[in-house]
GROMACS .gro file of N, CA and C in nm:
model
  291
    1UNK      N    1  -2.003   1.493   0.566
    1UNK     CA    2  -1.905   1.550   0.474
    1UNK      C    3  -1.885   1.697   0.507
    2UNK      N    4  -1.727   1.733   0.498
    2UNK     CA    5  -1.733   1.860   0.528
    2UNK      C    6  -1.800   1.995   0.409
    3UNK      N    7  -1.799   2.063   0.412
    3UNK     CA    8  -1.824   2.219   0.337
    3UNK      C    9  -1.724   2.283   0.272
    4UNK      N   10  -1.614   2.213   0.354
    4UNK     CA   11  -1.485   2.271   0.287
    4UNK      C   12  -1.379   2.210   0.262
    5UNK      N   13  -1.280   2.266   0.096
    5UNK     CA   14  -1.218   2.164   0.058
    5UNK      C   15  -1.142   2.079   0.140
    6UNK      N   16  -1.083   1.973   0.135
    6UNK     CA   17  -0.955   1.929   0.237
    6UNK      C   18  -0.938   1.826   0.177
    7UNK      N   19  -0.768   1.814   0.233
    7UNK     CA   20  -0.671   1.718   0.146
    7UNK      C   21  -0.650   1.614   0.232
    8UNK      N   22  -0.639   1.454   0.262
    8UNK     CA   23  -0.580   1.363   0.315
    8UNK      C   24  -0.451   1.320   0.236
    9UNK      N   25  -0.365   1.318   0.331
    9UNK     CA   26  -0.196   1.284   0.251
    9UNK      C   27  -0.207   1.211   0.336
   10UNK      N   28  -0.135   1.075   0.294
   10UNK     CA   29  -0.072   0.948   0.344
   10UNK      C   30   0.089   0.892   0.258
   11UNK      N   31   0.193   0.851   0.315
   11UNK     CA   32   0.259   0.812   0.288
   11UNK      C   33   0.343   0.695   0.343
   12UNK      N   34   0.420   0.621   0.286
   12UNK     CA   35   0.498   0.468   0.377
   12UNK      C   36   0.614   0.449   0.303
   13UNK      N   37   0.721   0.434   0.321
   13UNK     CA   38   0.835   0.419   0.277
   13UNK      C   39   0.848   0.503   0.126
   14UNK      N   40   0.877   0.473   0.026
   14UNK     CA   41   0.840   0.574  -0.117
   14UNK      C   42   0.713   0.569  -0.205
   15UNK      N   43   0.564   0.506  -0.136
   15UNK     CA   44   0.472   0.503  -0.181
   15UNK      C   45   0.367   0.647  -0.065
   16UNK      N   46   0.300   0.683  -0.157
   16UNK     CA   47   0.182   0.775  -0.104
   16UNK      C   48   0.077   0.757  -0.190
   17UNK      N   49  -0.042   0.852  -0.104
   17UNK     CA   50  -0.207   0.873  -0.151
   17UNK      C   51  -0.173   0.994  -0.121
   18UNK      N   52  -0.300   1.081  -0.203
   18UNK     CA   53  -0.355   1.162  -0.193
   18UNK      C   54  -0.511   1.147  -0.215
   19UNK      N   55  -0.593   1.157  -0.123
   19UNK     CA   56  -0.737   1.169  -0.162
   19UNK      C   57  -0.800   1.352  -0.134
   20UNK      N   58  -0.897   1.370  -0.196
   20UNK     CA   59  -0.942   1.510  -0.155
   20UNK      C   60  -1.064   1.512  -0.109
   21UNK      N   61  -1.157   1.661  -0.160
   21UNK     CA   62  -1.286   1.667  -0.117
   21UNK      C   63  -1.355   1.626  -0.237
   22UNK      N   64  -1.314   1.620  -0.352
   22UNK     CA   65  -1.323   1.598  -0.535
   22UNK      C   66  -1.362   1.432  -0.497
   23UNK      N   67  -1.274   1.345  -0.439
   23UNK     CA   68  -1.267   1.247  -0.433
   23UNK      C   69  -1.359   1.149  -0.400
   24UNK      N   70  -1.434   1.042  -0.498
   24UNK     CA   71  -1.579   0.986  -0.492
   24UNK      C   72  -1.543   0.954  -0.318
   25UNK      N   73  -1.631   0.977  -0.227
   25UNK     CA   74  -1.694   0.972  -0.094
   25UNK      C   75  -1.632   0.768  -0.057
   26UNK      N   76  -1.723   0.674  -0.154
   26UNK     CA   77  -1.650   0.550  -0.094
   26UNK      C   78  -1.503   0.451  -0.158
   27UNK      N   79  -1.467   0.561  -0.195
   27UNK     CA   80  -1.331   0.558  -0.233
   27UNK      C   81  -1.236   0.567  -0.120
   28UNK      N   82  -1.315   0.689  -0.113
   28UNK     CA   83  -1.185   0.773   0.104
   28UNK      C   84  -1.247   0.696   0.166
   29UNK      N   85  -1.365   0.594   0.210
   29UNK     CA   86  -1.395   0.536   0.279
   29UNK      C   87  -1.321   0.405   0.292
   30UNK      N   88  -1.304   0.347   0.174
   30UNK     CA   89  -1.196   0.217   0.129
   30UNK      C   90  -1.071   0.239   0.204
   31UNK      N   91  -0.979   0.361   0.105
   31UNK     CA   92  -0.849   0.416   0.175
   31UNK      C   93  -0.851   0.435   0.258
   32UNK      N   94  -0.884   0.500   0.322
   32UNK     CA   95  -0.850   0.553   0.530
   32UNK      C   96  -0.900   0.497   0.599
   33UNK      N   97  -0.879   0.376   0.605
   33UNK     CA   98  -0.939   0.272   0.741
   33UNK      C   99  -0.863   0.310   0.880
   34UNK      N  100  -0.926   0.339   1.013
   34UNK     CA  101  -0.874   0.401   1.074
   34UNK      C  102  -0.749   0.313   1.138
   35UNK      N  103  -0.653   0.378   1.177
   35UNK     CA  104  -0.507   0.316   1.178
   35UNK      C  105  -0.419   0.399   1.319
   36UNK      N  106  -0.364   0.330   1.387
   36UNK     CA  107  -0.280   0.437   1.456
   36UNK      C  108  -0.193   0.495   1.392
   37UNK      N  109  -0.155   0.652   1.437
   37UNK     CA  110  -0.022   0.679   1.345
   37UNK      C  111   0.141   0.630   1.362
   38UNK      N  112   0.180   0.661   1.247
   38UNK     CA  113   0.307   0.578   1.259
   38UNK      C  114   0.404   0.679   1.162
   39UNK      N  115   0.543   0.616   1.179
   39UNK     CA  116   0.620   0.656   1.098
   39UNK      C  117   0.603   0.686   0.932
   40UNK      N  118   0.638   0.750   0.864
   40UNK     CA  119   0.636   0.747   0.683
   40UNK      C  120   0.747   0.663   0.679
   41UNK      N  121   0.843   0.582   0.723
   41UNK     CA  122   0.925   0.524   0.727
   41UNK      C  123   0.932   0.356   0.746
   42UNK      N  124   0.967   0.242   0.702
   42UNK     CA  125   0.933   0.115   0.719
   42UNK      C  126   0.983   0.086   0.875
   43UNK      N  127   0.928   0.046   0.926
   43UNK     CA  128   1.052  -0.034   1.113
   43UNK      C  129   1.190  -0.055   1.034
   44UNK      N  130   1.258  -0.050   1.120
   44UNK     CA  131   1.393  -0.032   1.069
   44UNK      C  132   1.479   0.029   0.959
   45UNK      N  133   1.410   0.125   0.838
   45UNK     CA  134   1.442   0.156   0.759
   45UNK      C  135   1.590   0.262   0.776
   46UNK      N  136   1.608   0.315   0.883
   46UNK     CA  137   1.708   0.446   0.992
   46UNK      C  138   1.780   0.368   0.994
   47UNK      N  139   1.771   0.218   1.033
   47UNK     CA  140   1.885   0.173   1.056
   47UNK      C  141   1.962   0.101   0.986
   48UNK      N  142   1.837   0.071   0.896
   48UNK     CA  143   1.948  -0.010   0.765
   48UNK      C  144   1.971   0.072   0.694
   49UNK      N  145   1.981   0.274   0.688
   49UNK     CA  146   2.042   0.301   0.592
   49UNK      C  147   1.937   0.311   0.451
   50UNK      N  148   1.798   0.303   0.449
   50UNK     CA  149   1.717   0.253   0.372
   50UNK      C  150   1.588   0.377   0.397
   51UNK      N  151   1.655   0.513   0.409
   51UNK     CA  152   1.553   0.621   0.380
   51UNK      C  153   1.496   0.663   0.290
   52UNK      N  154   1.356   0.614   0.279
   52UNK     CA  155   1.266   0.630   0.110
   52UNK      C  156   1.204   0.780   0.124
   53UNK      N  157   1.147   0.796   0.056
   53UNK     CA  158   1.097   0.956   0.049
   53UNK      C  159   0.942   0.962  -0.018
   54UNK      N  160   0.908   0.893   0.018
   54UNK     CA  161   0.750   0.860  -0.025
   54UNK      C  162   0.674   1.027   0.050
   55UNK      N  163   0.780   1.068   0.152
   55UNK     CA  164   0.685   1.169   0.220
   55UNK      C  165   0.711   1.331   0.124
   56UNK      N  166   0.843   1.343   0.053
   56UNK     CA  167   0.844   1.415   0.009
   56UNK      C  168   0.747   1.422  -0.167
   57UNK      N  169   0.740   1.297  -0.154
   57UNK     CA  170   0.593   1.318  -0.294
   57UNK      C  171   0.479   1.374  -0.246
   58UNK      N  172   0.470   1.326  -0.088
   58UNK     CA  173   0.308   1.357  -0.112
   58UNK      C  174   0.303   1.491  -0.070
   59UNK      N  175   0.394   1.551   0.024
   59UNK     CA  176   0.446   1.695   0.038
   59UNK      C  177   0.433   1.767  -0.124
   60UNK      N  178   0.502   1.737  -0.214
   60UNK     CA  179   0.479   1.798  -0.343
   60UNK      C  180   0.316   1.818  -0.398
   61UNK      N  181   0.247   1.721  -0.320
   61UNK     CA  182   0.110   1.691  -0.414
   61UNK      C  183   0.011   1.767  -0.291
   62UNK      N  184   0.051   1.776  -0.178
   62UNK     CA  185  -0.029   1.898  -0.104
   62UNK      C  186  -0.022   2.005  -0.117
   63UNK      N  187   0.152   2.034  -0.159
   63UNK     CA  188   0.171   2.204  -0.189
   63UNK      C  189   0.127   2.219  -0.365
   64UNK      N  190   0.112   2.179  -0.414
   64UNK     CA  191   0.054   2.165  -0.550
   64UNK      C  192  -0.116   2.194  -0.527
   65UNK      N  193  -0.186   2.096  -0.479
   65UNK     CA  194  -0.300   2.151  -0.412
   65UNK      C  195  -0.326   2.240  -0.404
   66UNK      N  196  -0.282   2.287  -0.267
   66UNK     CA  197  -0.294   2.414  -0.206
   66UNK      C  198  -0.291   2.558  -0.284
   67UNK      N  199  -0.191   2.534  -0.380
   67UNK     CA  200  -0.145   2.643  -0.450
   67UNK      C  201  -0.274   2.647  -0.582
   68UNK      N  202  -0.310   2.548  -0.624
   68UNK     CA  203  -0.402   2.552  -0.727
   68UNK      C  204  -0.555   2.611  -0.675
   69UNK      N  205  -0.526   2.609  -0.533
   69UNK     CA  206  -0.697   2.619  -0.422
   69UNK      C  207  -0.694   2.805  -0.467
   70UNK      N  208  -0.563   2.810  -0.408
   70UNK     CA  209  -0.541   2.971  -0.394
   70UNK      C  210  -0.542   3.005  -0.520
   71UNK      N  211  -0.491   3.016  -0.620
   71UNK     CA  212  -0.495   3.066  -0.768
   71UNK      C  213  -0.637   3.051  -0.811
   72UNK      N  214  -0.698   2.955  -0.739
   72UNK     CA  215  -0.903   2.938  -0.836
   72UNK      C  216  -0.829   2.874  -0.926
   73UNK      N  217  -0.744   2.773  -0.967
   73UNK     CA  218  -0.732   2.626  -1.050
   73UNK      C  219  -0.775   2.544  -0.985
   74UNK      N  220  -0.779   2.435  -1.081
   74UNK     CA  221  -0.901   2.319  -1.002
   74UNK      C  222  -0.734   2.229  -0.990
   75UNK      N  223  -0.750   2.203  -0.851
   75UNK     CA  224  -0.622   2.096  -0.809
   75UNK      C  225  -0.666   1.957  -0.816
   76UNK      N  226  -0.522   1.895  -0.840
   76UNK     CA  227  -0.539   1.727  -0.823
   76UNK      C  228  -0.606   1.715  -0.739
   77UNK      N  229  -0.713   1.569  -0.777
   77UNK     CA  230  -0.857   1.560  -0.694
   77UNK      C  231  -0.767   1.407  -0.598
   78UNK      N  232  -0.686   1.319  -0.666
   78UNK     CA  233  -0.638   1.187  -0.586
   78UNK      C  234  -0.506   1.145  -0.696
   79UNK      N  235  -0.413   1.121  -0.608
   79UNK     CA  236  -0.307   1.008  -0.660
   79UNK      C  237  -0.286   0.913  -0.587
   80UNK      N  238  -0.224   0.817  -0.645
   80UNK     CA  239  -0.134   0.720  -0.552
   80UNK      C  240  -0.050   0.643  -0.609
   81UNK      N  241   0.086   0.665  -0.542
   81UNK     CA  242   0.189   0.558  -0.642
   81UNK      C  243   0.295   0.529  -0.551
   82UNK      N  244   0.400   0.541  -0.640
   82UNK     CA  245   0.545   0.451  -0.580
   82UNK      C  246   0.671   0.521  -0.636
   83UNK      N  247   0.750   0.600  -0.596
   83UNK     CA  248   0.864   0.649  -0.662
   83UNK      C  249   0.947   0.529  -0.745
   84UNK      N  250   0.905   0.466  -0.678
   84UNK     CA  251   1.021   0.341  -0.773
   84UNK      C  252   0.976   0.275  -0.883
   85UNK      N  253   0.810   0.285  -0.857
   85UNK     CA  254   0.714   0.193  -0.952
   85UNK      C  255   0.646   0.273  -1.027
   86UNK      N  256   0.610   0.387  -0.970
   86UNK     CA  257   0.510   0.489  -1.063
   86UNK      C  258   0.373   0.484  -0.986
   87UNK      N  259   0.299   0.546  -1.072
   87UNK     CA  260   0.187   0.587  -1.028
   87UNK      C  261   0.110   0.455  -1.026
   88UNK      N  262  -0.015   0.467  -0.923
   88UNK     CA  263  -0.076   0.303  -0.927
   88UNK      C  264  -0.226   0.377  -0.938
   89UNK      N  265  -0.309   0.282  -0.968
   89UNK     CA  266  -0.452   0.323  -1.037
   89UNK      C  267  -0.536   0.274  -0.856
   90UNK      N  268  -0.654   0.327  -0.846
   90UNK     CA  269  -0.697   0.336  -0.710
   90UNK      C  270  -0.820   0.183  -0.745
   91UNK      N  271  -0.804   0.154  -0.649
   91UNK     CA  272  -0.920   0.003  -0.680
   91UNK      C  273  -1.041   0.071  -0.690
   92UNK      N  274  -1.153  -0.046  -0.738
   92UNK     CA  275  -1.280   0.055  -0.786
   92UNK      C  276  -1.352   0.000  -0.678
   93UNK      N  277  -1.481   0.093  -0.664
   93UNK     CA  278  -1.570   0.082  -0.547
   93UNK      C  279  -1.635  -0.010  -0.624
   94UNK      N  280  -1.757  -0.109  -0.549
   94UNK     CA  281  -1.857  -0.169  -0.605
   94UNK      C  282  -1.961  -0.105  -0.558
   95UNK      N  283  -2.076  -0.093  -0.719
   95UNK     CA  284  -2.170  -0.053  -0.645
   95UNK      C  285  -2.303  -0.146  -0.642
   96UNK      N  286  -2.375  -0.116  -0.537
   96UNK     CA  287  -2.492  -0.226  -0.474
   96UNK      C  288  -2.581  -0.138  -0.534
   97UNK      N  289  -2.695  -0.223  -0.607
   97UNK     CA  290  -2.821  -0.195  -0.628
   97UNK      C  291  -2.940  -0.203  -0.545
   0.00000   0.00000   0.00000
């Protein structure tokens, strides 16, 4: 784990995450399964005319961050939702005894 804060932004057509350094450890382990990178955009979305903006949420929720880091406010620790649907609740870890 790092020492210092840091933000993971993910986004896909008008849905995004945000996880942080706040963020329970096998939670970001669940979410960020490693992936090649790709578009914020669906395959074909350019061409059908079908540009979602899932990237400009999570853009809002990094510069929100960031700005709360710098002021000494405590910033959003994780979101994740859907411009069209709303916010979605993060699945829960299980824990082993």
């Amino acid at each position: 784990s790092l020492d210092v804060p840091w933000l993971d932004l993910r986004c896909g057509g008008d849905g995004y995450v945000m996880l942080s350094s706040e963020s329970p450890p096998d939670l970001v382990k669940k979410m960020t399964p490693d992936h090649p990178p790709m578009s914020c955009q669906h395959p074909g979305a350019l061409d059908d005319g079908n540009l979602e903006f899932g990237f400009a949420a999570a853009g809002a929720f990094g510069a929100q961050w960031a700005l709360q880091h710098l002021r000494g406010n405590k910033p959003p620790v994780q979101a994740m939702g859907s411009l069209t649907y709303g916010a979605f609740e993060f699945p829960t870890t299980e824990v082993s005894a």
